[in-house]
Coordinates of C-alpha atoms in Angstrom, one line a residue:
X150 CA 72.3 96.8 88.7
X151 CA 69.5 96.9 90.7
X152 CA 68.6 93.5 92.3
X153 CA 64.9 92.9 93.7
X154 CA 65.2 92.4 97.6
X155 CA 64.4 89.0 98.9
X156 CA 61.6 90.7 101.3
X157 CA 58.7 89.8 98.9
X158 CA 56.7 91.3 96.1
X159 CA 57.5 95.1 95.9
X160 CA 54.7 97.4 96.0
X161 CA 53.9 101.1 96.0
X162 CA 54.2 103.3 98.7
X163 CA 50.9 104.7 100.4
X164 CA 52.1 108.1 99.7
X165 CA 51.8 106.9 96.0
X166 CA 47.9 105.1 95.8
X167 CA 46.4 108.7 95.1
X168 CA 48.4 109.3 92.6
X169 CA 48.2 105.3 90.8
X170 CA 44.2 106.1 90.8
X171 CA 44.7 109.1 89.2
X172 CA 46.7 107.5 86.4
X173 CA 44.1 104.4 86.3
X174 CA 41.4 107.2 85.9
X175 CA 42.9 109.2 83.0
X176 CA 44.0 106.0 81.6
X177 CA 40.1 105.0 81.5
X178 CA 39.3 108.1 80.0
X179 CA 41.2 107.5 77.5
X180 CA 39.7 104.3 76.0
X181 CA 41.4 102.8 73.3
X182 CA 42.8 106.0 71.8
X183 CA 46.3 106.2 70.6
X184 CA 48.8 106.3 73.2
X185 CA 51.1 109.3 72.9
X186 CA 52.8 111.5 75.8
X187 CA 50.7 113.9 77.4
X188 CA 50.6 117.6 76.0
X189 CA 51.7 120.7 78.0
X190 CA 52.7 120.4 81.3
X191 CA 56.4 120.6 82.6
X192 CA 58.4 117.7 80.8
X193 CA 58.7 114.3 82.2
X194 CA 62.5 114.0 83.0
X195 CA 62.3 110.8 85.6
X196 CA 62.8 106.9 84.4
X197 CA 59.7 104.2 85.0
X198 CA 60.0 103.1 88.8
X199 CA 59.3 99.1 89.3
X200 CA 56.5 98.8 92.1
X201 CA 55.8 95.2 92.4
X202 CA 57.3 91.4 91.1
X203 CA 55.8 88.4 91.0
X204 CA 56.3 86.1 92.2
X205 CA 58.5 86.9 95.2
X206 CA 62.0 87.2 94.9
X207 CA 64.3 84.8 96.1
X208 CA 60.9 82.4 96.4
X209 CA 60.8 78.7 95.7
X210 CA 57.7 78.0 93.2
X211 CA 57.7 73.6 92.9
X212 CA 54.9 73.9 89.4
X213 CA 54.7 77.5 88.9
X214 CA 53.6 78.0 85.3
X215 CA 52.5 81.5 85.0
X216 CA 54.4 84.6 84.0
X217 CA 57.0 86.4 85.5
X218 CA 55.4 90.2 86.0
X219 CA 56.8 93.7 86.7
X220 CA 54.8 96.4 87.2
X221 CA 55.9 99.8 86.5
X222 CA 54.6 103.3 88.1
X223 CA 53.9 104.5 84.8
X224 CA 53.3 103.8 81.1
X225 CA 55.7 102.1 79.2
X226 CA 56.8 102.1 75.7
X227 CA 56.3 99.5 73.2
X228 CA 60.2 100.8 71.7
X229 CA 62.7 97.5 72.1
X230 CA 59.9 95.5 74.4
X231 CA 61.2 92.0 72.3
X232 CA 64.8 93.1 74.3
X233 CA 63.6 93.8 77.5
X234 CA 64.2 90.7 79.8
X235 CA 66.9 88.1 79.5
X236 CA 66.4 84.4 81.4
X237 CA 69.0 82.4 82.5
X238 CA 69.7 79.4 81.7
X239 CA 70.2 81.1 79.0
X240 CA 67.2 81.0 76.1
X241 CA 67.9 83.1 73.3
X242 CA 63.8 84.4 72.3
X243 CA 62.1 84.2 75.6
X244 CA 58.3 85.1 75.6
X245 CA 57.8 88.8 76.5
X246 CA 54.4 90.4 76.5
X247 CA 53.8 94.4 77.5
X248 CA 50.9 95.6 79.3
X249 CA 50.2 99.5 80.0
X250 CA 52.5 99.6 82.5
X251 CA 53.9 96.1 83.2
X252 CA 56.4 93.8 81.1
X253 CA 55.4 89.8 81.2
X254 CA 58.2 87.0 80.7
X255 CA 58.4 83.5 80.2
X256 CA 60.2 80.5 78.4
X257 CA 58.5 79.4 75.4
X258 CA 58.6 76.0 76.3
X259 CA 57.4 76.7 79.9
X260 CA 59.4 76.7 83.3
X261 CA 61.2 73.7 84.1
X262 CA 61.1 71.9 87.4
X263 CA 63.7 72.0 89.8
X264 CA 65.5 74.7 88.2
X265 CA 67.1 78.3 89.3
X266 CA 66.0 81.0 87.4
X267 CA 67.9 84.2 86.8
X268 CA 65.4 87.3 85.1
X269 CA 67.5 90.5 83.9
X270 CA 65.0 93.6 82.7
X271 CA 67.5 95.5 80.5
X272 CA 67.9 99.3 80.8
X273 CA 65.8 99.6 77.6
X274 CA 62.2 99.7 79.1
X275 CA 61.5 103.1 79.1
X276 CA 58.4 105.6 79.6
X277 CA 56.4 107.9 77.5
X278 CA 58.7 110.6 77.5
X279 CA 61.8 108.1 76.3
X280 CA 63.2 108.2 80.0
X281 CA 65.0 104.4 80.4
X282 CA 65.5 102.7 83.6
X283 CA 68.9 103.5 84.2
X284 CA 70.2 100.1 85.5
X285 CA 69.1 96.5 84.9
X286 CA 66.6 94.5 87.3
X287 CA 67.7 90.8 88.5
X288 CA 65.0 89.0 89.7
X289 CA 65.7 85.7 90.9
X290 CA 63.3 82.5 92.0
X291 CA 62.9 78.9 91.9
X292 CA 61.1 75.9 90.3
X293 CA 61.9 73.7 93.1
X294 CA 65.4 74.0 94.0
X295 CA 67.0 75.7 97.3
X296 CA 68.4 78.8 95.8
X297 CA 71.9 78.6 97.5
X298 CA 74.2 81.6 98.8
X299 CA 77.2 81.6 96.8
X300 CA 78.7 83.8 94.9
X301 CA 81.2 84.5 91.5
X302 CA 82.7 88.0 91.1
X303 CA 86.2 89.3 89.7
X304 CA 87.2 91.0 86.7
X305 CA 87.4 91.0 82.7
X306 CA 90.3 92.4 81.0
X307 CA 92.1 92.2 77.9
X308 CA 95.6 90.1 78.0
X309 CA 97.5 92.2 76.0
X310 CA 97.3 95.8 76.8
X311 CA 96.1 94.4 80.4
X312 CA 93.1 96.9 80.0
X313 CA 89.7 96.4 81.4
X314 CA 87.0 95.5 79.3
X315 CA 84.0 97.4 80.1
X316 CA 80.6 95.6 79.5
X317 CA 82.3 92.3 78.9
X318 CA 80.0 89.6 79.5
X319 CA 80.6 86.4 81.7
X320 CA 78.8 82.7 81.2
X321 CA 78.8 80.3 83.3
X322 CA 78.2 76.9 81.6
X323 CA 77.1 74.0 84.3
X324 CA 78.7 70.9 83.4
X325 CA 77.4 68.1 81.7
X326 CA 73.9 69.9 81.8
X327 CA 75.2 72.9 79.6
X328 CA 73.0 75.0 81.3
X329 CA 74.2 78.8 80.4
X330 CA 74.1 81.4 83.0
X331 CA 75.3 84.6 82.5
X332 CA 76.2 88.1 83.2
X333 CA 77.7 91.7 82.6
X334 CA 80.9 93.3 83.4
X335 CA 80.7 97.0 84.3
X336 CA 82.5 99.9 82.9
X337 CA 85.8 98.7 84.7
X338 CA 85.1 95.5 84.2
X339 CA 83.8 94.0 87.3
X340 CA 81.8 91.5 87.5
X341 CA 79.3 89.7 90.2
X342 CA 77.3 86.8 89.9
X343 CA 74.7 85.1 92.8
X344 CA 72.8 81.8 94.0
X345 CA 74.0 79.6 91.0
X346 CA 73.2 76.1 91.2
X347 CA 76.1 74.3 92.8
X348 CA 78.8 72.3 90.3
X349 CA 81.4 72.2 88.1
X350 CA 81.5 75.1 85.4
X351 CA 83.0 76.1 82.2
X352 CA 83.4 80.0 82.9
X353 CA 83.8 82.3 79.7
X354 CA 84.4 85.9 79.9
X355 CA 84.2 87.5 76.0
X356 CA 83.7 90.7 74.5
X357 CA 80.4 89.8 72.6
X358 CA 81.3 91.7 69.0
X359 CA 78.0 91.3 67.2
X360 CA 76.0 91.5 70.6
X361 CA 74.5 87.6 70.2
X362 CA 75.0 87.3 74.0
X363 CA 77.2 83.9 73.2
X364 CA 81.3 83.8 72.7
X365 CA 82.3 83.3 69.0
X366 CA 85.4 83.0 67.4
X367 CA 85.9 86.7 66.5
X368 CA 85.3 87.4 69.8
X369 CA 88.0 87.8 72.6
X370 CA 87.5 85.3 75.1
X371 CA 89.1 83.3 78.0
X372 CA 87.6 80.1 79.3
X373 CA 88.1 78.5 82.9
X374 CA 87.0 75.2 84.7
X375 CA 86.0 76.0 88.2
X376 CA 84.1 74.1 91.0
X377 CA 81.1 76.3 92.8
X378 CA 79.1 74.9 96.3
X379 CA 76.1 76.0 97.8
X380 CA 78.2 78.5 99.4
X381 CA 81.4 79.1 98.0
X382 CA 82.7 82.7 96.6
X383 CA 85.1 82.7 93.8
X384 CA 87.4 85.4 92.8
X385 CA 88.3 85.2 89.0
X386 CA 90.3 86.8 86.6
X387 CA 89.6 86.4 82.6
X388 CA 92.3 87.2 80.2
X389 CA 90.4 87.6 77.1
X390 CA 92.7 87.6 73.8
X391 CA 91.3 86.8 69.8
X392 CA 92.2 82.8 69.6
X393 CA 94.1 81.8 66.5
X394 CA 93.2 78.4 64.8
X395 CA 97.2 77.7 63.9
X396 CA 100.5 78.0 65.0
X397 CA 102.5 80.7 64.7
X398 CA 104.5 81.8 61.7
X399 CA 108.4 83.3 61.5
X400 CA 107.5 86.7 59.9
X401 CA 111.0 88.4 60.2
X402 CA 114.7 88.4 60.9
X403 CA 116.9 91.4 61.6
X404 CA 120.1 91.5 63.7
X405 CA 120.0 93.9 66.9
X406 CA 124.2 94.0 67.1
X407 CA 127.0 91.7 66.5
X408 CA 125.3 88.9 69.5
X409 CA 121.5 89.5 69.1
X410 CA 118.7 88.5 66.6
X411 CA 115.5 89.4 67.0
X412 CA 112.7 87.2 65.3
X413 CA 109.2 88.4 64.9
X414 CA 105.9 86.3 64.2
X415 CA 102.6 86.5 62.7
X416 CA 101.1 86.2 66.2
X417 CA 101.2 86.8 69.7
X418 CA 102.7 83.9 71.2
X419 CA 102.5 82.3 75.0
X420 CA 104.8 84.5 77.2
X421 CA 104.8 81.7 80.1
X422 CA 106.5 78.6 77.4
X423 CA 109.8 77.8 78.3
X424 CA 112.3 78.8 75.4
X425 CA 114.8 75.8 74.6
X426 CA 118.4 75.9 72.9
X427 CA 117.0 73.0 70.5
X428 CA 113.8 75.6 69.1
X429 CA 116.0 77.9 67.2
X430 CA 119.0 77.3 65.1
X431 CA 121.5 79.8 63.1
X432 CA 123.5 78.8 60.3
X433 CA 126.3 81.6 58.6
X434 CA 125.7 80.7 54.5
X435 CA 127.1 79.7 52.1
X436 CA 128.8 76.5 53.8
X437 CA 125.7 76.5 56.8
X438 CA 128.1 76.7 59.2
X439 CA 126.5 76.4 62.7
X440 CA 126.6 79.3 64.8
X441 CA 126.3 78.4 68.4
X442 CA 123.5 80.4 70.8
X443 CA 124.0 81.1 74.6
X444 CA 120.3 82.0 75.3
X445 CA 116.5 82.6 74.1
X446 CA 114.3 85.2 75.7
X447 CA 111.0 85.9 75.3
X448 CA 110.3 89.8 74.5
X449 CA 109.4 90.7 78.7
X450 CA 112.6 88.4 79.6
X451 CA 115.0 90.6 77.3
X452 CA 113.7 93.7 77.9
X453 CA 114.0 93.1 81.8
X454 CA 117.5 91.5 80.8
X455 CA 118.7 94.6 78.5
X456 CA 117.4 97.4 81.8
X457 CA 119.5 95.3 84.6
X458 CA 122.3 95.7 81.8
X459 CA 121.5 99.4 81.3
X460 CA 121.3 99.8 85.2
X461 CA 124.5 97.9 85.9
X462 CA 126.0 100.4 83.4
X463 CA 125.0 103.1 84.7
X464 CA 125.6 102.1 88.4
X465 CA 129.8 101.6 86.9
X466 CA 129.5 105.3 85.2
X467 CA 128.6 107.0 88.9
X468 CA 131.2 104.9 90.7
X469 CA 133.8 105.9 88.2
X470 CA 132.8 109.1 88.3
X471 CA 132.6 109.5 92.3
X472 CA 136.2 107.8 92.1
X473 CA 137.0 111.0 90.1
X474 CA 135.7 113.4 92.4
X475 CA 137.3 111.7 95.2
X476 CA 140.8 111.8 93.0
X477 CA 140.3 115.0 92.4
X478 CA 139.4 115.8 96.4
X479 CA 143.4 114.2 96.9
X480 CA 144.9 116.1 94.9
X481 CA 143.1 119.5 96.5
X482 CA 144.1 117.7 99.9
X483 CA 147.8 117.2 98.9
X484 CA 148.0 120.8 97.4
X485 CA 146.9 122.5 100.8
X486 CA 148.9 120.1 102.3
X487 CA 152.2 121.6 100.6
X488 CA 151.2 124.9 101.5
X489 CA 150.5 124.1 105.6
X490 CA 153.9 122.4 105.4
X491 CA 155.1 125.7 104.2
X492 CA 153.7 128.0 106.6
X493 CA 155.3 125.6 109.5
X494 CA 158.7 126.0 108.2
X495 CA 158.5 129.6 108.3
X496 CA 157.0 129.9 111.2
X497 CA 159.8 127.8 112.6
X498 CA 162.7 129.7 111.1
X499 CA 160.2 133.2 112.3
X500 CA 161.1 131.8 115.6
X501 CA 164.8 131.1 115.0
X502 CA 165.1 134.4 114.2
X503 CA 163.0 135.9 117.0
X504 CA 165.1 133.9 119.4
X505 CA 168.7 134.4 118.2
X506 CA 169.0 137.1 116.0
X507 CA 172.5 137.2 115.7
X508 CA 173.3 133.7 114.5
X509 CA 171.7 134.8 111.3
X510 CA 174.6 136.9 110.1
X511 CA 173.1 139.8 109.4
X512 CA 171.8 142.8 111.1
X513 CA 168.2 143.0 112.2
X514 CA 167.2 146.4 110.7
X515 CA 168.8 145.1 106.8
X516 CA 165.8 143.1 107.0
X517 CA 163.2 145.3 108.2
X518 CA 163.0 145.1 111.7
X519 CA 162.7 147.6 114.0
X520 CA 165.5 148.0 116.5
X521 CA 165.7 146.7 120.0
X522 CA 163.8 148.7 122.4
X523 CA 161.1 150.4 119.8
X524 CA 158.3 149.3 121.2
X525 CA 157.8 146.1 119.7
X526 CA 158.3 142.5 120.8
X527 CA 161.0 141.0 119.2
X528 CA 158.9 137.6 119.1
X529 CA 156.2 139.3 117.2
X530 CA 157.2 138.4 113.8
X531 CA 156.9 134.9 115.3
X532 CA 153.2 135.4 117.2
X533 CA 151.9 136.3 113.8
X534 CA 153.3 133.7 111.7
X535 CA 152.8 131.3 113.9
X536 CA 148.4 131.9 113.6
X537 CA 148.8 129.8 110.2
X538 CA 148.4 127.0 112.0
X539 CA 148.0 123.7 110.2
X540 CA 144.3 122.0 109.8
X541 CA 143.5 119.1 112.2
X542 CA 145.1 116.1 110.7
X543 CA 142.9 114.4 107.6
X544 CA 142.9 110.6 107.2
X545 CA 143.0 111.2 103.0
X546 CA 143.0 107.3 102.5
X547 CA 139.7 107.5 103.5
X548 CA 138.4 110.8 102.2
X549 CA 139.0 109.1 98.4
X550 CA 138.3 105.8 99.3
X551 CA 136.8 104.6 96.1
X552 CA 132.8 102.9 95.3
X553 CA 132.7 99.2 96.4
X554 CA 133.4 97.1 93.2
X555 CA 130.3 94.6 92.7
X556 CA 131.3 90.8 93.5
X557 CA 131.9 88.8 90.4
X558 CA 128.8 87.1 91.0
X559 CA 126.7 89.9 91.0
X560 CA 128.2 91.4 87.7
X561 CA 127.8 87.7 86.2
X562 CA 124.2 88.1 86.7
X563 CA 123.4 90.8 85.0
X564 CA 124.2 88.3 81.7
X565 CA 120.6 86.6 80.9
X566 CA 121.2 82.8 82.3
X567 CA 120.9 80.0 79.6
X568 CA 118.1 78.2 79.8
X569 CA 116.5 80.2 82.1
X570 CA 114.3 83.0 82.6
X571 CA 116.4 86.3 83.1
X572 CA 116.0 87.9 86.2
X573 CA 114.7 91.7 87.1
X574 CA 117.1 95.1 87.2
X575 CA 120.4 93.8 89.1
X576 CA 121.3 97.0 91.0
X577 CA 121.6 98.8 93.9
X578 CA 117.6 99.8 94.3
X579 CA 116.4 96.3 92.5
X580 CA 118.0 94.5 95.5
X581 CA 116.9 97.0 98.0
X582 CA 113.6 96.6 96.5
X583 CA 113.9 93.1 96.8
X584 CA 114.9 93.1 100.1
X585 CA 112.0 95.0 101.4
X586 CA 109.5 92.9 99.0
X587 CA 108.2 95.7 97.2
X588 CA 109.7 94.6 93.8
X589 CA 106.8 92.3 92.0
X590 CA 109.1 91.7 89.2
X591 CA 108.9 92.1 85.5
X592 CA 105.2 92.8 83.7
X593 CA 104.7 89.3 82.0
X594 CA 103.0 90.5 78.5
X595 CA 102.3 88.7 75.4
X596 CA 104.3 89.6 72.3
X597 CA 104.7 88.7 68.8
X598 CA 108.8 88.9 68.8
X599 CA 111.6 86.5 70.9
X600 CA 115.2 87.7 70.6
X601 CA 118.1 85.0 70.4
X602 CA 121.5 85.7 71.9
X603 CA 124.9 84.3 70.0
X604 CA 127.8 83.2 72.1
X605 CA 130.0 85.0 69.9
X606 CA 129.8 87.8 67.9
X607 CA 127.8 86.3 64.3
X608 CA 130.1 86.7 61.4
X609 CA 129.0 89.3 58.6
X610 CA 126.7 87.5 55.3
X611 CA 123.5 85.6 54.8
X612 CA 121.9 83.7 58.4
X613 CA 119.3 80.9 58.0
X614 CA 117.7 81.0 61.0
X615 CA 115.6 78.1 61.4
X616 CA 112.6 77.8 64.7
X617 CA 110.4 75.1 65.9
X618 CA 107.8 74.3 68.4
X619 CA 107.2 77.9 69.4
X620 CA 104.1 78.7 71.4
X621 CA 101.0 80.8 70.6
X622 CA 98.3 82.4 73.5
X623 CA 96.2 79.9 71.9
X624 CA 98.6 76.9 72.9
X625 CA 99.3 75.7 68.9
X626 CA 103.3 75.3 68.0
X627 CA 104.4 76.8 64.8
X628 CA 107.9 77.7 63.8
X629 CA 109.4 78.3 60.1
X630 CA 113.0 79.2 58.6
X631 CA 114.3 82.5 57.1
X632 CA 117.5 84.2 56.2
X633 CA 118.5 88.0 57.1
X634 CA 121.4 89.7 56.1
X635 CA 124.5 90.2 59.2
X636 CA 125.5 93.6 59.1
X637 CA 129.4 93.8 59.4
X638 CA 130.4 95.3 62.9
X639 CA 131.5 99.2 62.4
X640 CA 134.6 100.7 61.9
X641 CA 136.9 101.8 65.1
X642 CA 137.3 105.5 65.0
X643 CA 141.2 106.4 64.2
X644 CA 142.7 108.8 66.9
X645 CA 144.0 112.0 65.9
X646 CA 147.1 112.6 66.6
X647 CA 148.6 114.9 68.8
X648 CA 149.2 118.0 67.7
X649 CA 153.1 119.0 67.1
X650 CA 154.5 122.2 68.8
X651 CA 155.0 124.7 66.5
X652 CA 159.7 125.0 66.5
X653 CA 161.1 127.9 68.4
X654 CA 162.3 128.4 71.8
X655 CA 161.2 125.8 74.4
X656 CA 158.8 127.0 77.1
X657 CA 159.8 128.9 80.1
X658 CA 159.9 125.7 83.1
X659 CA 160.1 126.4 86.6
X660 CA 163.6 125.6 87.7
X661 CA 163.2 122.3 90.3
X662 CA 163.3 122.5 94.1
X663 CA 166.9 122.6 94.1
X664 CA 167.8 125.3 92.1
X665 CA 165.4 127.9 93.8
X666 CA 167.1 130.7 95.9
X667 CA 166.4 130.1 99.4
X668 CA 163.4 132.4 101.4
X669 CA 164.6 135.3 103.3
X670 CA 163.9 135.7 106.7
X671 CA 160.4 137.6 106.0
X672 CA 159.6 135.2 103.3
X673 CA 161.0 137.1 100.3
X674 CA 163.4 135.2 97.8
X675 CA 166.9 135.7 97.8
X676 CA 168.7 138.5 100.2
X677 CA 167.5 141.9 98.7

């Protein structure tokens, strides 16, 4: 948007007067033959450039009664002239005249005293050659008034999807005068409006279907009340959503498992109400019998609910299974524990041997040694054995030591609270991320479902479930009663069982400790 300076009336450069005669000359030449874009030539590929406003911008004009003018450095078209310039306070058919290369506007009932005027020249002025201005003009003066130096700016975007909405448009309604003054979002909409008289406002950001520059009731729109001085900015958010003119309606029933029911409307409905025990009831048919409900969540509050569950789930699956590997770790430990205990107690009776040969019983050389005096140490046998020694000592009751359980209270709050909103994912990174403050919580969108939670499983058959004084975005109750049918929980799978050894012999077992033959002196079982 291109907004006219406050330095005065805008006027051509010198560099430019030879080439404005020119024009005027040609133009002259011309007479009052038919106006049509110049042939041969290279094309003209640049948009009309606006050389001078008046009256000033940003001037005060107490009894100005003549027409707003912008000159252009060349000749305009007469396409879309009637949608050229907007004024604000809003007036829907404003006065607007062309000349060769200027556009004229003014109210049709005149300029009112005392009054801030907003002008907007729309990018549909355009040259000869169909070139268009490529962003609007604000021009912006006053009747009598101090234009002040405040300032409205934020964004438009849809409450649902949470999406932008480019080339929304924003009014600003001043209260009790209903004077409208407006603007437009861009293509992410942003939005910024200047020097509007100071009071309180209705503000309205809308979508603007059918393009009459006013919200309607097709239209997606979001209304607030705000309070603007002299020099106050505002930042402000509209949540534009289609308004319904009724409550909402129970559409549908259908049972997630044995403990949830999820019920679906005809509409979105208000994602910030407070869901109460007393809104919904569930009766088993055919003797109504009550069925009693620990909790209602809104669609973000059980979907936030059902991923701390997921999470805590999950978090129990890696401990178990780090337990395992841990377990597993032990029994490794205890294994090459049996085998260093081994290699001491040979290397102990390798140095009985070496030390007292004799007390044995039997002669050195039926066992392989080589006699006294050959050359080799008798305490050899024991130098070698004795290099298996054992690993430094391992503290196992800590190397498979297993995951820290979570306190009861933790685990008890991964269950949605009754009555209450449910919180965000309850493990190990949500509270780290809480910790640190980077967790902003759950996304808070409207939807059309709410899912009720049992306190025991709901018996099998026909459920009435009856709701009242539900919430819709557009703050009207509704409710309604309908019956689903309550699948019966599934079958438990029957174990196999185990599979019978085929008769015969019985398998080969390794005879216990105490029935194997004792080692030989080089390790070898029994004496040959």
């Amino acid at each position: 948007m291109v907004a006219v300076p406050r330095i005065g009336a805008i006027r051509a450069s010198l560099l430019a007067a030879p080439l404005i005669a020119l024009l005027y000359g040609l133009a002259g030449l011309a007479g009052c033959a038919h106006v049509a874009a110049p042939a041969g030539g290279p094309p003209d590929s640049i948009p009309p450039q606006l050389v001078l406003v008046q009256p000033d911008s940003y001037s005060v004009n107490p009894g100005f009664d003549a027409e707003v003018r912008f000159e252009f450095d060349e000749t305009i078209s007469e396409q879309g002239i009637q949608q050229a310039a907007t004024i604000y306070p809003f007036e829907l058919r404003p006065r607007i005249k062309k000349g060769k290369r200027e556009v004229k506007v003014k109210p049709r009932e005149g300029w009112v005293a005392n009054r801030i005027y907003h002008l907007r020249v729309e990018p549909v002025v355009q040259d000869l050659f169909n070139n268009r201005i490529e962003e609007p003009i604000t021009f912006i003066f006053s009747t009598g008034l101090d234009i002040p130096a405040n300032l409205a700016q934020g964004t438009v975007f849809d409450r649902i999807t949470t999406r932008p909405l480019a080339n929304g448009r924003v009014d600003f309604v001043l209260l009790p005068d209903t004077l409208r003054y407006g603007g437009v979002a861009d293509s992410i909409g942003e939005f910024k409006l200047a020097t509007l008289p100071a009071g309180a406002y209705l503000a309205i950001g809308y979508e603007d279907l059918n393009g009459n520059r006013r919200a309607d009731d097709l239209d997606r729109s979001d209304t607030l009340r705000v309070s603007l001085g002299a020099s106050d900015t505002l930042g402000l958010a509209f949540q534009v959503f289609r308004h319904d003119t009724a409550g909402p309606v129970l559409a549908q029933a259908q049972a997630v498992d044995s403990l949830i029911v999820e019920l679906s409307f005809d509409g979105y409905l208000d994602p910030d109400s407070v869901l109460a025990l007393r809104q919904v009831e569930l009766r088993a048919l055919p003797d109504s019998q009550p069925i009693a409900i620990d909790t209602i969540l809104h669609a973000w509050q059980y979907t936030a609910w059902r991923d701390s569950v997921q999470a805590e789930l999950r978090a129990r699956a890696d401990s178990l299974a780090a337990l395992a590997d841990s377990l597993a770790l032990a029994d490794s430990l205890a294994a090459l524990a049996d085998s260093l205990a081994l290699a001491d107690s040979l290397a102990a009776l390798a140095d009985t041997l070496a030390a007292e040969p004799d007390t044995i019983g039997v002669e050195p050389d039926t066992v392989g040694l080589p006699p006294q005096g050959a050359g080799l140490p008798a305490d050899t046998l024991g130098a070698d054995t004795l290099a298996l020694r054992p690993i430094a000592a391992i503290d196992t009751a800590e190397a498979i030591a297993p995951a820290p359980e979570r306190r009861p209270e933790e685990a008890r709050e991964a269950r949605p609270p009754v009555g209450a909103e449910a919180e965000g994912g309850q493990g190990e990174e949500g509270e780290q991320e809480e910790a640190t403050g980077e967790d902003e919580g759950p996304v808070v969108l409207p939807d059309t479902k709410i899912y009720v939670i049992a306190a025991r499983p709901i018996p099998p058959g026909t459920v009435v479930v009856n709701v009242r004084e539900i919430f819709n975005l557009s703050g009207f109750t509704g409710g309604g009663e309908i019956a689903y049918e309550q699948p019966a929980p599934p079958e438990p799978e029957e174990e196999e069982p185990p599979a019978e050894e085929p008769p015969g012999e019985p398998p080969l077992r390794e005879p216990p400790p105490a029935q194997r033959s004792a080692p030989g002196p080089l390790g070898r079982r029994g004496g040959g």
